[in-house]
Amino acid sequence: MAAEGIRYAAHGLVAAWADHARTSAELLDLVGARGLTVARTVEPVRPDGAALATAVVGSLATGAADASWELAAVAATLSGEARALLALLFADPSLPTVATVLPPPGHGLAGIASTFPPGVAHDYVDAVLTDQPASLGLPVRDAAAAPVTSDGPLVAAVIAVASQFDPALRRDVAEMFLHASSHAIQVHGPYVADEALQARITWRKDPAGRTTPEHVWTVGPDDTVTTEHRVGAVAGRFDSFEALAKPLKALIEGNGGTIAGLHAYLKLVGPQGQARIFVPADVAGLGPDETTGFRGSGARSHDLAQHWTKARDYAMEVGAAPMPIVATDQIATGSDPGAVIIFRKIGTDWIVITCYPTAAPPKNFTRFGGSTP
Amino acid sequence: MTERTENLRLWIGNWFDDSGDPDGYVEGCNRAPEWLDDPDQRESLLAFRDELAAHIRDSSLQSLAGSEPQWNNDEWHRNLYYDLFGPEAPPGDPYPVPPEDWGHRRQTPYLFWLPKRADRLSEANRAWLAKRGLTHEDRGDHHRRPEPPDYQQRLERLTREGARQAWMSESD
C-alpha cells in the first residue's frame, strides 16, 4: 500500500504544481490588465489623471512583484515536495539534490518539466503536466449515479448490430454478441454514457452493471469502493451500432464473407480457443468522431499507465478524491489506431467477448489486413 | 540470437499482452496447469516457456506497448514467467529476483488483479497461491528494481555479440 499512496500523492502534487503555474499566470496577467484598465479610466476624467494613472500602474506593478515573489515561494515548496516523492517512486535518491532553477511564476508548464534531468521522473512530470489542463475528476458519488446498460434493452441493441450485416449472417452474428460471456455491446456500445466510461476507469465501475462477484460494485459511507471489475487506465466505446459492427464486418468480408471462413481464420490465430485481433482503422473503415474514450491523466505509456492505475486503486481503497482523467478520441489521435476484437471458442462456436477502439495496436495481437505503418 | 517465434507471439498476444484485457492474463495463468496436461497444448506452452527464458537471459524481447526501456520489458517478462510458470527462476537469468521478494516487495500483474476480498478467491486463485507458497495477504508492494549499474554495458555487449538487436529507442 505504501507505494500506491506515494503514487497517488505524487500525481496530486505535480497536478497541483501545474494548477499553481496556470493560476499564477492568470493572476499576474489579471493584475497587469487591471492596472491598464484603471489608468485608462482615470486618465481622461480627472485633472491629475495622468499622474494618478502612473501611480496606480506603479503600485500595481509593486504588488505584482510581491505576488510574484510569493507565488515563486509556493512553487519552490511544490517542487521540493514533488522531487522528494518522485525520488521515492523512482528509487532515485539524487532527485531532490539536483540543482534546479525554477522558471518565474506564470512561465508555463514546459519550464517546470525542464527542471528535471532526462529520465523517468522527467517523463512522468511532463506527461502529468501535459494532460493536467484538460483533466477532469469524476467524484465517486457521480460515478454511483452514472447509468448502467443492464437497465437498457440488450436484445434490441444486438439486433441493431446484427442488422449491419448481410441478412444471411445476422443470426450467427447475433449469437456472437448474445452469449453470456460477451460484453462488447454492454461495455463498449453506443448507449454507454460518458459518465459510465469515466466511472469505469476512475472507480472501476462496470458500465454493464453486472452484479456477479467478478463485477459487483459497491461504495461505502466513507466513499471507499469495493469491486473486482478489472480495467486499466483507458476505456472507450463506439458511438453507433454501425461503428461497433465495423471491425467484425471487415473480418468476415476479409475471410470469404462467411462464418465458416471466419472460423477457419480464428482457428489459425487462436490455437487455444481465444483470438485477440487488431483491425486497423482504415481496414475497418473507422474514422474520427465514431468513438469516444477516456484515459488516466498522464497515462501516456505502459509505465505511466501502471503508476496511474495503482494510484487509482489507492483512491478507491481509502476513499480519496478521484484520480484525474482526460477525454480522448483514440481513432483521431492514435499513432496507429483501430479496434481490438477478442473471440473465444465456446463449444463449437466462436463468440465475441469484447470489441473496443484503441489508439495503437497491442504489440502481439494478430494484426488483420492492411500494412504495418 | 533467439528469434521471436509465431508460437510466442500467439501465446503473449492471445493471453498475456500488457495492453488491456487483464481478464485474459489472469485466466491464462489460471489455465496453465490444464494446458500442461493437454497433449494438444503442452509442447507449445513449454516451447513458449523456454523461449521466454532465453529472451530474459539475452534482453532480446520487447512486449510492452510503446518504446519502454529494455529493462522495463525484461522485468515484465520476469513477472510473466513467475505468474505463468511458477516460482523457479528462468534458467540463465542474469538478474534473478530474490525469491523472498515475490508477493512481498514485488507485485506481479496476477497479484495486482487478485481479488482483494478473500471470499472472492476462486479455486484457481488458491491453487496459484499455494504453488508459489503465498497467502492472500501476500499481494506485494510495487517497489521497482532500478536498472542495474552494469546493465547498459551488458546490453551493448549482447548487441555486439548478436544475441539481441538494439531497438530504435536505444539509438540516442
Coordinates of C-alpha atoms in Angstrom, one line a residue:
Chain A
M1 CA 0.0 0.0 0.0
A2 CA 2.8 2.4 0.8
A3 CA 4.0 2.6 -2.8
E4 CA 0.4 3.1 -4.0
G5 CA 0.0 6.0 -1.6
I6 CA 3.2 7.6 -2.9
R7 CA 1.9 7.3 -6.5
Y8 CA -1.4 9.0 -5.5
A9 CA 0.4 11.8 -3.7
A10 CA 3.0 12.3 -6.4
H11 CA 0.3 12.7 -9.1
G12 CA -1.6 15.1 -6.9
L13 CA 1.4 17.2 -6.2
V14 CA 2.5 17.5 -9.8
A15 CA -1.1 18.3 -10.8
A16 CA -1.3 21.0 -8.0
W17 CA 2.0 22.4 -9.3
A18 CA 0.5 22.6 -12.8
D19 CA -2.6 24.4 -11.5
H20 CA -0.4 26.7 -9.5
A21 CA 1.6 27.6 -12.6
R22 CA -1.6 28.3 -14.6
T23 CA -3.3 30.3 -11.9
S24 CA -0.1 32.3 -11.3
A25 CA 0.0 33.3 -15.0
E26 CA -3.7 34.2 -14.9
L27 CA -3.3 36.2 -11.7
L28 CA -0.3 38.1 -12.9
D29 CA -1.9 38.8 -16.3
L30 CA -5.0 40.0 -14.4
V31 CA -3.1 42.4 -12.2
G32 CA -1.4 43.9 -15.3
A33 CA -4.6 44.2 -17.2
R34 CA -6.4 45.7 -14.2
G35 CA -3.7 48.4 -13.9
L36 CA -4.1 49.4 -17.5
T37 CA -7.9 49.5 -17.2
V38 CA -7.7 51.7 -14.2
A39 CA -5.2 54.0 -15.8
R40 CA -7.3 54.3 -19.0
T41 CA -10.4 55.0 -16.9
V42 CA -8.9 57.7 -14.6
E43 CA -6.7 59.5 -17.1
P44 CA -9.2 61.4 -19.1
V45 CA -11.7 62.2 -16.3
R46 CA -9.5 63.7 -13.6
P47 CA -7.4 66.8 -13.8
D48 CA -4.5 64.9 -12.2
G49 CA -5.4 61.9 -14.3
A50 CA -2.1 61.3 -15.9
A51 CA -0.1 61.4 -12.6
L52 CA -2.7 59.2 -10.8
A53 CA -2.7 56.7 -13.6
T54 CA 1.1 56.5 -13.4
A55 CA 0.8 56.0 -9.6
V56 CA -1.8 53.2 -10.0
V57 CA 0.2 51.4 -12.5
G58 CA 3.3 51.8 -10.4
S59 CA 1.7 50.4 -7.2
L60 CA 0.1 47.6 -9.1
A61 CA 3.5 46.7 -10.5
T62 CA 4.9 46.6 -7.0
G63 CA 2.0 44.4 -5.9
A64 CA 2.6 42.1 -8.9
A65 CA 6.3 41.8 -8.0
D66 CA 5.3 41.0 -4.4
A67 CA 2.7 38.5 -5.6
S68 CA 5.3 37.0 -8.0
W69 CA 7.7 36.5 -5.1
E70 CA 5.0 34.8 -3.0
L71 CA 4.0 32.6 -5.9
A72 CA 7.6 31.6 -6.5
A73 CA 7.9 30.6 -2.9
V74 CA 4.9 28.3 -3.2
A75 CA 6.3 26.9 -6.5
A76 CA 9.6 26.1 -4.7
T77 CA 7.7 24.3 -2.0
L78 CA 5.7 22.3 -4.5
S79 CA 8.9 21.5 -6.4
G80 CA 10.7 20.3 -3.3
E81 CA 7.8 18.1 -2.2
A82 CA 7.3 16.6 -5.7
R83 CA 11.0 15.8 -6.0
A84 CA 11.1 14.1 -2.6
L85 CA 8.1 11.9 -3.6
L86 CA 9.4 11.1 -7.1
A87 CA 12.7 10.2 -5.6
L88 CA 10.9 7.5 -3.6
L89 CA 8.7 6.5 -6.5
F90 CA 11.6 6.0 -9.0
A91 CA 14.2 4.9 -6.5
D92 CA 16.4 7.9 -7.4
P93 CA 17.7 9.5 -4.3
S94 CA 19.6 12.1 -6.3
L95 CA 16.5 13.8 -7.5
P96 CA 16.0 16.2 -4.5
T97 CA 19.6 17.3 -4.6
V98 CA 19.9 18.1 -8.3
A99 CA 20.4 21.9 -8.6
T100 CA 17.4 23.4 -10.3
V101 CA 16.4 26.9 -11.4
L102 CA 12.6 27.2 -11.4
P103 CA 11.0 29.3 -14.1
P104 CA 9.4 32.5 -12.8
P105 CA 5.7 32.0 -11.9
G106 CA 3.4 32.1 -14.9
H107 CA 6.0 31.0 -17.4
G108 CA 4.2 27.8 -18.5
L109 CA 4.4 24.1 -17.9
A110 CA 7.3 23.3 -20.2
G111 CA 9.7 25.2 -17.9
I112 CA 8.7 23.1 -15.0
A113 CA 9.3 19.8 -16.8
S114 CA 12.7 21.0 -17.9
T115 CA 13.9 21.4 -14.3
F116 CA 14.0 17.6 -14.1
P117 CA 17.0 15.8 -15.6
P118 CA 16.2 13.4 -18.5
G119 CA 14.8 10.2 -17.3
V120 CA 11.7 8.5 -15.9
A121 CA 10.9 11.3 -13.4
H122 CA 11.1 13.9 -16.2
D123 CA 8.8 11.9 -18.5
Y124 CA 6.4 11.3 -15.6
V125 CA 6.2 15.0 -14.8
D126 CA 6.0 16.0 -18.4
A127 CA 3.1 13.6 -19.1
V128 CA 1.1 14.7 -16.0
L129 CA 1.7 18.4 -16.8
T130 CA 0.7 18.0 -20.4
D131 CA -2.6 16.4 -19.5
Q132 CA -3.4 18.5 -16.5
P133 CA -5.1 21.5 -18.2
A134 CA -7.7 19.2 -19.9
S135 CA -8.2 16.9 -16.9
L136 CA -11.4 16.2 -15.1
G137 CA -12.2 14.3 -11.9
L138 CA -15.4 12.3 -11.5
P139 CA -16.5 12.3 -7.8
V140 CA -17.4 8.8 -6.6
R141 CA -21.0 10.0 -5.9
D142 CA -21.4 10.9 -9.6
A143 CA -19.9 7.6 -10.5
A144 CA -22.5 5.9 -8.3
A145 CA -25.2 7.8 -10.2
A146 CA -23.9 7.0 -13.7
P147 CA -26.3 4.8 -15.6
V148 CA -25.6 1.2 -16.4
T149 CA -26.5 -0.6 -19.6
S150 CA -28.1 -3.6 -17.9
D151 CA -31.1 -1.3 -17.4
G152 CA -31.4 -1.0 -21.2
P153 CA -32.7 -3.3 -23.9
L154 CA -29.8 -5.7 -24.8
V155 CA -31.7 -7.7 -27.4
A156 CA -32.7 -4.6 -29.3
A157 CA -29.1 -3.5 -29.3
V158 CA -27.9 -6.9 -30.6
I159 CA -30.4 -6.7 -33.4
A160 CA -29.2 -3.2 -34.2
V161 CA -25.7 -4.6 -34.6
A162 CA -26.7 -7.7 -36.5
S163 CA -28.7 -5.5 -38.9
Q164 CA -25.4 -4.0 -40.1
F165 CA -24.6 -7.4 -41.7
D166 CA -25.8 -9.3 -44.7
P167 CA -29.2 -11.0 -43.9
A168 CA -27.6 -14.5 -44.3
L169 CA -25.2 -13.7 -41.5
R170 CA -27.4 -11.9 -39.0
R171 CA -28.5 -14.9 -36.9
D172 CA -24.9 -16.0 -36.4
V173 CA -23.7 -12.5 -35.6
A174 CA -26.5 -12.0 -33.1
E175 CA -25.4 -15.2 -31.3
M176 CA -21.8 -14.0 -31.1
F177 CA -23.0 -11.0 -29.1
L178 CA -25.8 -12.5 -27.1
H179 CA -23.8 -15.1 -25.3
A180 CA -23.5 -14.6 -21.6
S181 CA -19.7 -14.2 -21.9
S182 CA -19.9 -11.4 -24.4
H183 CA -19.8 -7.9 -23.1
A184 CA -18.9 -6.0 -26.3
I185 CA -22.2 -4.1 -26.6
Q186 CA -22.9 -3.7 -22.9
V187 CA -19.4 -2.2 -22.1
H188 CA -18.4 -0.6 -25.4
G189 CA -21.7 0.1 -27.2
P190 CA -23.2 3.5 -28.2
Y191 CA -25.6 3.5 -25.3
V192 CA -22.8 3.5 -22.7
A193 CA -22.9 7.1 -21.3
D194 CA -19.8 9.3 -21.0
E195 CA -20.1 9.2 -17.2
A196 CA -20.2 5.4 -17.3
L197 CA -16.9 5.4 -19.2
Q198 CA -15.5 7.9 -16.7
A199 CA -16.7 5.9 -13.8
R200 CA -15.2 2.7 -15.3
I201 CA -11.6 4.0 -15.3
T202 CA -11.8 6.3 -12.3
W203 CA -13.6 3.9 -9.9
R204 CA -13.6 0.5 -11.8
K205 CA -17.4 0.6 -12.1
D206 CA -18.7 -1.9 -14.7
P207 CA -20.7 0.0 -17.3
A208 CA -22.9 -3.1 -17.8
G209 CA -23.8 -3.0 -14.1
R210 CA -23.2 -6.8 -13.7
T211 CA -23.8 -8.0 -10.1
T212 CA -21.8 -11.2 -10.3
P213 CA -18.9 -11.5 -7.8
E214 CA -16.4 -10.5 -10.5
H215 CA -18.1 -7.3 -11.3
V216 CA -20.4 -6.2 -8.4
W217 CA -19.6 -2.6 -7.4
T218 CA -20.3 -1.0 -4.0
V219 CA -19.4 2.3 -2.5
G220 CA -19.3 2.6 1.3
P221 CA -20.4 5.5 3.5
D222 CA -16.7 6.6 3.7
D223 CA -16.6 6.7 -0.1
T224 CA -14.3 3.7 -0.3
V225 CA -15.1 1.5 -3.4
T226 CA -15.1 -2.3 -3.5
T227 CA -15.1 -4.3 -6.7
E228 CA -13.2 -6.9 -8.6
H229 CA -14.0 -5.5 -12.0
R230 CA -10.7 -5.3 -13.9
V231 CA -9.9 -2.3 -16.1
G232 CA -6.7 -0.4 -16.8
A233 CA -6.2 3.3 -17.4
V234 CA -8.3 3.6 -20.6
A235 CA -11.9 2.9 -21.6
G236 CA -13.8 3.6 -24.8
R237 CA -17.0 3.0 -26.8
F238 CA -18.3 3.0 -30.3
D239 CA -20.7 5.9 -30.8
S240 CA -23.0 4.0 -33.1
F241 CA -24.0 0.4 -33.7
E242 CA -22.7 0.8 -37.2
A243 CA -19.2 1.7 -35.9
L244 CA -19.3 -1.2 -33.4
A245 CA -20.1 -3.6 -36.2
K246 CA -17.3 -2.4 -38.5
P247 CA -14.3 -4.5 -37.2
L248 CA -16.3 -7.8 -37.3
K249 CA -17.7 -6.9 -40.7
A250 CA -14.1 -6.3 -42.0
L251 CA -13.0 -9.6 -40.6
I252 CA -15.9 -11.6 -42.2
E253 CA -15.5 -9.8 -45.5
G254 CA -11.8 -10.5 -45.5
N255 CA -12.4 -14.2 -44.9
G256 CA -14.6 -15.1 -47.7
G257 CA -17.7 -13.4 -46.4
T258 CA -18.9 -16.4 -44.5
I259 CA -19.0 -17.6 -40.9
A260 CA -17.1 -20.8 -41.9
G261 CA -14.4 -18.6 -43.4
L262 CA -14.2 -16.6 -40.2
H263 CA -14.0 -19.8 -38.1
A264 CA -11.1 -21.2 -40.2
Y265 CA -9.2 -17.9 -39.7
L266 CA -9.9 -17.9 -35.9
K267 CA -8.7 -21.5 -35.5
L268 CA -5.4 -20.5 -37.2
V269 CA -4.8 -17.4 -35.0
G270 CA -6.4 -18.7 -31.8
P271 CA -4.9 -22.2 -31.2
Q272 CA -6.0 -22.2 -27.5
G273 CA -9.5 -21.1 -28.3
Q274 CA -9.0 -17.4 -27.8
A275 CA -8.1 -15.0 -30.5
R276 CA -7.2 -11.3 -29.9
I277 CA -7.2 -9.4 -33.1
F278 CA -6.3 -5.8 -34.0
V279 CA -8.2 -4.4 -37.0
P280 CA -6.6 -1.2 -38.3
A281 CA -9.0 1.8 -38.6
D282 CA -8.5 2.1 -42.3
V283 CA -9.3 -1.7 -42.8
A284 CA -12.4 -1.4 -40.6
G285 CA -13.4 1.9 -42.1
L286 CA -13.5 3.7 -38.7
G287 CA -12.9 7.4 -38.7
P288 CA -12.7 10.3 -36.2
D289 CA -15.8 11.1 -34.2
E290 CA -17.0 7.5 -34.4
T291 CA -15.7 6.5 -31.0
T292 CA -15.3 8.1 -27.5
G293 CA -12.7 7.4 -24.9
F294 CA -11.3 8.4 -21.6
R295 CA -7.9 7.6 -20.1
G296 CA -5.9 8.3 -17.0
S297 CA -4.3 11.8 -16.9
G298 CA -0.6 11.4 -17.7
A299 CA -1.1 7.7 -18.5
R300 CA 0.7 8.0 -21.9
S301 CA 2.8 4.8 -21.8
H302 CA 2.7 1.4 -20.3
D303 CA 4.8 2.5 -17.4
L304 CA 2.9 5.7 -16.8
A305 CA -0.4 3.8 -17.0
Q306 CA 0.8 1.5 -14.3
H307 CA 1.5 4.4 -12.0
W308 CA -1.9 5.9 -12.7
T309 CA -3.7 2.5 -12.3
K310 CA -2.2 1.8 -8.9
A311 CA -2.9 5.4 -7.7
R312 CA -6.5 4.9 -8.9
D313 CA -6.8 1.7 -6.9
Y314 CA -5.4 3.6 -3.9
A315 CA -8.1 6.3 -4.2
M316 CA -10.7 3.5 -4.3
E317 CA -9.3 1.8 -1.2
V318 CA -9.1 4.8 1.0
G319 CA -11.9 6.9 -0.4
A320 CA -9.7 9.7 -1.7
A321 CA -10.6 12.3 -4.3
P322 CA -10.8 10.9 -7.9
M323 CA -7.7 10.4 -10.0
P324 CA -7.9 12.9 -12.9
I325 CA -8.8 11.7 -16.4
V326 CA -8.8 13.2 -19.9
A327 CA -11.2 12.7 -22.9
T328 CA -9.6 11.1 -25.9
D329 CA -10.7 10.1 -29.4
Q330 CA -8.4 7.1 -30.0
I331 CA -9.1 6.8 -33.7
A332 CA -8.5 10.5 -34.4
T333 CA -5.4 10.9 -32.2
G334 CA -3.8 7.4 -32.1
S335 CA -0.4 6.7 -33.6
D336 CA -1.8 3.5 -35.3
P337 CA -5.4 3.5 -34.4
G338 CA -8.0 0.7 -34.9
A339 CA -10.2 -1.7 -33.0
V340 CA -9.4 -4.7 -30.8
I341 CA -11.8 -7.6 -31.1
I342 CA -11.5 -10.7 -28.9
F343 CA -13.1 -14.0 -29.8
R344 CA -13.5 -17.1 -27.6
K345 CA -14.4 -20.5 -28.7
I346 CA -17.2 -21.9 -26.6
G347 CA -18.3 -25.4 -27.7
T348 CA -18.2 -25.3 -31.4
D349 CA -19.0 -21.6 -31.8
W350 CA -16.8 -18.6 -31.6
I351 CA -18.3 -15.7 -29.7
V352 CA -17.2 -12.0 -29.5
I353 CA -16.0 -11.5 -25.9
T354 CA -15.4 -7.8 -26.5
C355 CA -14.6 -5.2 -29.1
Y356 CA -13.2 -1.7 -28.4
P357 CA -11.4 1.2 -30.1
T358 CA -7.7 1.6 -29.4
A359 CA -5.1 4.3 -30.2
A360 CA -2.4 1.8 -31.1
P361 CA -2.3 -2.0 -31.6
P362 CA -1.2 -4.1 -28.6
K363 CA 2.2 -5.4 -29.7
N364 CA 1.5 -9.1 -30.0
F365 CA -2.1 -9.2 -31.1
T366 CA -2.8 -10.6 -34.5
R367 CA -3.0 -7.7 -37.0
F368 CA -5.7 -8.2 -39.6
G369 CA -5.1 -6.9 -43.1
G370 CA -3.6 -3.6 -44.2
S371 CA 0.0 -2.8 -43.9
T372 CA 2.2 -2.2 -40.9
P373 CA 3.0 1.5 -40.6
Chain B
M1 CA 20.0 -14.9 -31.4
T2 CA 16.6 -16.1 -30.2
E3 CA 14.1 -15.1 -32.9
R4 CA 10.6 -14.2 -31.7
T5 CA 8.6 -17.1 -33.0
E6 CA 5.0 -17.1 -34.1
N7 CA 4.3 -19.5 -31.2
L8 CA 5.5 -17.0 -28.6
R9 CA 3.6 -14.1 -30.3
L10 CA 0.4 -16.0 -30.2
W11 CA 0.8 -17.0 -26.6
I12 CA 1.5 -13.5 -25.5
G13 CA -0.9 -11.9 -27.9
N14 CA -3.9 -14.1 -27.2
W15 CA -3.4 -14.2 -23.4
F16 CA -0.6 -12.2 -21.8
D17 CA -0.2 -8.9 -23.6
D18 CA 0.1 -5.9 -21.2
S19 CA -2.4 -3.8 -23.2
G20 CA -6.0 -4.0 -21.9
D21 CA -7.9 -7.2 -21.2
P22 CA -6.4 -8.1 -17.8
D23 CA -9.1 -10.8 -17.6
G24 CA -7.2 -12.7 -20.3
Y25 CA -3.9 -12.5 -18.5
V26 CA -5.4 -13.8 -15.2
E27 CA -7.4 -16.6 -16.9
G28 CA -4.3 -17.7 -18.9
C29 CA -2.3 -18.0 -15.7
N30 CA -5.1 -20.0 -14.1
R31 CA -5.3 -22.3 -17.1
A32 CA -1.6 -23.1 -17.3
P33 CA -1.8 -26.4 -15.3
E34 CA -4.7 -27.6 -17.6
W35 CA -2.7 -26.8 -20.7
L36 CA 0.3 -28.6 -19.4
D37 CA -1.9 -31.7 -19.1
D38 CA -3.3 -31.2 -22.5
P39 CA -1.4 -33.1 -25.2
D40 CA -2.5 -30.6 -27.8
Q41 CA -1.1 -27.6 -25.9
R42 CA 1.7 -28.9 -23.7
E43 CA 4.5 -28.9 -26.3
S44 CA 3.6 -25.4 -27.5
L45 CA 3.4 -24.0 -24.0
L46 CA 6.8 -25.5 -22.9
A47 CA 8.4 -24.1 -26.1
F48 CA 7.0 -20.7 -25.2
R49 CA 8.4 -21.1 -21.7
D50 CA 11.9 -21.9 -23.0
E51 CA 11.8 -19.1 -25.5
L52 CA 10.7 -16.6 -22.9
A53 CA 13.6 -17.7 -20.6
A54 CA 16.1 -17.2 -23.4
H55 CA 14.7 -13.7 -24.1
I56 CA 15.0 -12.8 -20.4
R57 CA 18.6 -14.1 -20.4
D58 CA 19.5 -12.0 -23.5
S59 CA 17.2 -9.0 -23.0
S60 CA 16.1 -9.7 -26.6
L61 CA 12.3 -9.2 -26.5
Q62 CA 10.1 -6.2 -26.3
S63 CA 6.5 -6.9 -25.4
L64 CA 5.3 -3.7 -23.7
A65 CA 3.3 -1.0 -25.6
G66 CA 5.3 2.0 -26.9
S67 CA 9.0 2.2 -26.5
E68 CA 9.7 1.3 -22.9
P69 CA 13.3 0.8 -21.9
Q70 CA 14.5 -2.8 -22.4
W71 CA 14.9 -3.1 -18.6
N72 CA 11.2 -2.5 -18.1
N73 CA 10.4 -5.2 -20.7
D74 CA 12.8 -7.6 -19.0
E75 CA 11.2 -7.0 -15.6
W76 CA 7.7 -7.5 -17.1
H77 CA 8.8 -10.8 -18.7
R78 CA 10.2 -12.0 -15.3
N79 CA 6.8 -11.2 -13.8
L80 CA 5.0 -13.1 -16.6
Y81 CA 7.3 -16.1 -16.2
Y82 CA 6.5 -16.2 -12.5
D83 CA 2.8 -15.7 -13.0
L84 CA 2.5 -18.4 -15.6
F85 CA 5.1 -21.0 -14.8
G86 CA 5.8 -20.7 -11.1
P87 CA 8.5 -19.7 -8.6
E88 CA 11.6 -21.3 -10.2
A89 CA 13.6 -18.5 -11.9
P90 CA 14.1 -18.8 -15.6
P91 CA 17.4 -20.6 -16.3
G92 CA 20.3 -18.2 -17.1
D93 CA 18.6 -15.1 -15.7
P94 CA 21.5 -12.6 -15.1
Y95 CA 19.4 -10.6 -12.6
P96 CA 17.2 -13.2 -10.8
V97 CA 14.6 -11.9 -8.5
P98 CA 15.3 -12.7 -4.8
P99 CA 12.7 -15.5 -4.1
E100 CA 11.5 -13.8 -0.9
D101 CA 10.6 -10.6 -2.9
W102 CA 7.7 -12.3 -4.8
G103 CA 4.4 -11.2 -3.1
H104 CA 6.3 -9.0 -0.7
R105 CA 8.5 -6.3 -2.2
R106 CA 7.4 -7.3 -5.7
Q107 CA 3.9 -7.3 -7.2
T108 CA 3.2 -9.1 -10.5
P109 CA 0.2 -8.4 -12.7
Y110 CA -1.5 -11.5 -11.4
L111 CA -1.0 -10.4 -7.8
F112 CA -2.3 -6.9 -8.7
W113 CA -5.5 -8.3 -10.2
L114 CA -6.0 -10.9 -7.5
P115 CA -9.4 -10.5 -5.8
K116 CA -9.0 -8.2 -2.8
R117 CA -11.6 -10.0 -0.7
A118 CA -10.6 -13.5 0.4
D119 CA -14.1 -14.8 0.0
R120 CA -13.9 -14.0 -3.7
L121 CA -10.8 -16.1 -4.4
S122 CA -11.5 -18.8 -6.9
E123 CA -10.2 -22.4 -6.7
A124 CA -7.7 -21.5 -9.4
N125 CA -6.5 -18.4 -7.4
R126 CA -6.0 -20.6 -4.4
A127 CA -4.1 -23.2 -6.3
W128 CA -1.9 -20.5 -7.9
L129 CA -1.0 -19.0 -4.5
A130 CA -0.3 -22.5 -3.0
K131 CA 2.0 -23.4 -5.8
R132 CA 4.0 -20.3 -5.0
G133 CA 3.9 -20.6 -1.3
L134 CA 1.9 -17.3 -0.9
T135 CA -1.2 -16.4 1.0
H136 CA -3.9 -14.0 0.1
E137 CA -2.2 -11.3 2.2
D138 CA 1.0 -11.6 0.1
R139 CA -0.1 -9.3 -2.6
G140 CA 3.2 -7.5 -2.9
D141 CA 4.1 -3.8 -3.0
H142 CA 5.3 -2.5 -6.2
H143 CA 8.8 -1.4 -5.5
R144 CA 10.7 -1.2 -8.8
R145 CA 14.1 -2.7 -9.1
P146 CA 16.1 0.1 -10.7
E147 CA 18.2 -0.8 -13.7
P148 CA 21.5 -2.4 -12.5
P149 CA 24.6 -0.3 -12.9
D150 CA 26.2 -2.7 -15.4
Y151 CA 23.0 -3.2 -17.4
Q152 CA 23.7 -0.8 -20.3
Q153 CA 27.2 -2.3 -20.8
R154 CA 25.7 -5.7 -20.8
L155 CA 23.1 -4.7 -23.4
E156 CA 25.8 -3.3 -25.6
R157 CA 27.9 -6.4 -25.3
L158 CA 24.9 -8.7 -26.1
T159 CA 24.1 -6.5 -29.1
R160 CA 27.7 -6.6 -30.3
E161 CA 27.7 -10.4 -29.9
G162 CA 24.5 -10.7 -31.9
A163 CA 22.5 -12.2 -29.1
R164 CA 20.0 -9.3 -29.4
Q165 CA 19.0 -6.4 -31.6
A166 CA 19.2 -2.8 -30.5
W167 CA 15.8 -1.2 -30.6
M168 CA 15.1 2.1 -32.2
S169 CA 14.6 3.7 -28.7
E170 CA 18.2 2.7 -27.7
S171 CA 19.9 4.7 -30.5
D172 CA 20.3 8.1 -29.0

